[in-house]
PDB file of C-alpha atoms in Angstrom:
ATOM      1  CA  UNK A 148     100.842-163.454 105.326  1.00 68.00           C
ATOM      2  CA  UNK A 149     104.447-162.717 106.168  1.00 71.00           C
ATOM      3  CA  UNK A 150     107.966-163.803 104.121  1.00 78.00           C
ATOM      4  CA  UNK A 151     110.966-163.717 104.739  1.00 80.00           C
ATOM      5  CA  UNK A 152     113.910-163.822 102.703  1.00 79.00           C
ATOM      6  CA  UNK A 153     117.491-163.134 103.544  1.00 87.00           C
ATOM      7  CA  UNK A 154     119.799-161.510 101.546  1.00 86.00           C
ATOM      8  CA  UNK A 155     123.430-161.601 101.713  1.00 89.00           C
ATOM      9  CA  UNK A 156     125.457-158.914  99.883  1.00 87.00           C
ATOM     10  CA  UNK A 157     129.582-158.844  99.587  1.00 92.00           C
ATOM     11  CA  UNK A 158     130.684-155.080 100.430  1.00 93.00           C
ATOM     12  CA  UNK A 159     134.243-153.252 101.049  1.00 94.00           C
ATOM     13  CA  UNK A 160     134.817-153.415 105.055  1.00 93.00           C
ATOM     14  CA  UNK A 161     132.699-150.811 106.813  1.00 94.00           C
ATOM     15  CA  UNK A 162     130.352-150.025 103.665  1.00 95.00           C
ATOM     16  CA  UNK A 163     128.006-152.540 104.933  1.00 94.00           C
ATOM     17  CA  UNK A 164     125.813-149.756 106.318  1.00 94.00           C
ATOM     18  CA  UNK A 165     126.092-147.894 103.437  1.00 95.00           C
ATOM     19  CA  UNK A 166     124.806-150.579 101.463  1.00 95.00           C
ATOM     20  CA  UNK A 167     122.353-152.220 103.649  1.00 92.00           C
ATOM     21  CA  UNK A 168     120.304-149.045 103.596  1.00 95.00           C
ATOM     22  CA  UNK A 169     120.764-148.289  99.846  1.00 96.00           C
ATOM     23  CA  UNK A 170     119.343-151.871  99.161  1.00 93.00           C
ATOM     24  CA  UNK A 171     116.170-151.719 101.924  1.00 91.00           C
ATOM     25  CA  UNK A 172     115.318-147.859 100.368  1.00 95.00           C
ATOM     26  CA  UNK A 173     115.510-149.328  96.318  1.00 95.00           C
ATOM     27  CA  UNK A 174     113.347-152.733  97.681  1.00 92.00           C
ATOM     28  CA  UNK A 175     110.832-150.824  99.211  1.00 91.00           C
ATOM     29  CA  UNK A 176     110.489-148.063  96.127  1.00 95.00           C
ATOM     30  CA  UNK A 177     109.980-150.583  94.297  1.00 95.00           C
ATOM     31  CA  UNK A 178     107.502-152.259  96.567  1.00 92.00           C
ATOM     32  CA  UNK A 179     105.526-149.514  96.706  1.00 93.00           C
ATOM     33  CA  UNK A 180     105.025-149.138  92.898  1.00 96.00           C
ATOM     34  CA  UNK A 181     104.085-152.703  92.779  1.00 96.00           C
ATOM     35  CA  UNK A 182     101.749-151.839  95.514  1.00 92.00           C
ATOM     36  CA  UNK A 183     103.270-154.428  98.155  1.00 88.00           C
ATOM     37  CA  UNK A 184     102.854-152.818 101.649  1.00 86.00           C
ATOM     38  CA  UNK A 185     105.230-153.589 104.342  1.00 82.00           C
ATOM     39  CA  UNK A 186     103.990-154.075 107.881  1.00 79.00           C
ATOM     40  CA  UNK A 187     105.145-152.357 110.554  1.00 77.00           C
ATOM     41  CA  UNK A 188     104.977-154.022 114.283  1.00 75.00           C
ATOM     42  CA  UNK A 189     102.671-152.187 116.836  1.00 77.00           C
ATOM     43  CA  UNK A 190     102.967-152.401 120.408  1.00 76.00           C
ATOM     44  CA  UNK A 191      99.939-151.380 122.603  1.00 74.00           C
ATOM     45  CA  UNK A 192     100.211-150.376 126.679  1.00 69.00           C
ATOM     46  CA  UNK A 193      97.073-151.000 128.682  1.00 67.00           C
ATOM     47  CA  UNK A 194      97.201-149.601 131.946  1.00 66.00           C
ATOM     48  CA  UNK A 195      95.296-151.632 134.767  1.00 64.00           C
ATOM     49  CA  UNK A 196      92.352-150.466 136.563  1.00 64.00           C
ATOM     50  CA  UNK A 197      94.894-150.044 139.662  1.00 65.00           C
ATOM     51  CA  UNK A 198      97.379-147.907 136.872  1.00 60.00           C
ATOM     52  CA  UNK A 199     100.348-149.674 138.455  1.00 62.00           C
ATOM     53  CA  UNK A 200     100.697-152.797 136.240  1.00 60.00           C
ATOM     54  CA  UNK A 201     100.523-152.907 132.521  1.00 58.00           C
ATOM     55  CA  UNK A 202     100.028-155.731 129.948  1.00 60.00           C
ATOM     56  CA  UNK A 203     101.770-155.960 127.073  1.00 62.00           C
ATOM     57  CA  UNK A 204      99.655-156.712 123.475  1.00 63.00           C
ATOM     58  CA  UNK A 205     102.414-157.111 120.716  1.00 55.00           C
TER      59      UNK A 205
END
């Protein structure tokens, strides 16, 4: 299952970052007391039998 929910917050110029990271490390605290486990994409290389070429598995 995957959701998505966008967030807007109002910040003093160039605090953004600040901010941005302070709010993504308190939301995933506290979904990880909740037990709510965040994916995390994977990307796989497969070489071909040749080794030249290699596909891409996302």
């Amino acid at each position: 299952m995957v959701i998505n929910f966008p967030s807007w917050v109002k910040t003093k110029p160039i605090e953004q970052w600040n901010v941005g990271r302070e709010f993504r490390r308190r939301l995933k605290r506290r979904f990880d007391q909740v037990g709510i486990s965040i994916g995390v994409p994977r990307l796989e290389l497969q070489p071909n039998s040749n080794g030249k070429e290699i596909n891409l598995k996302a």
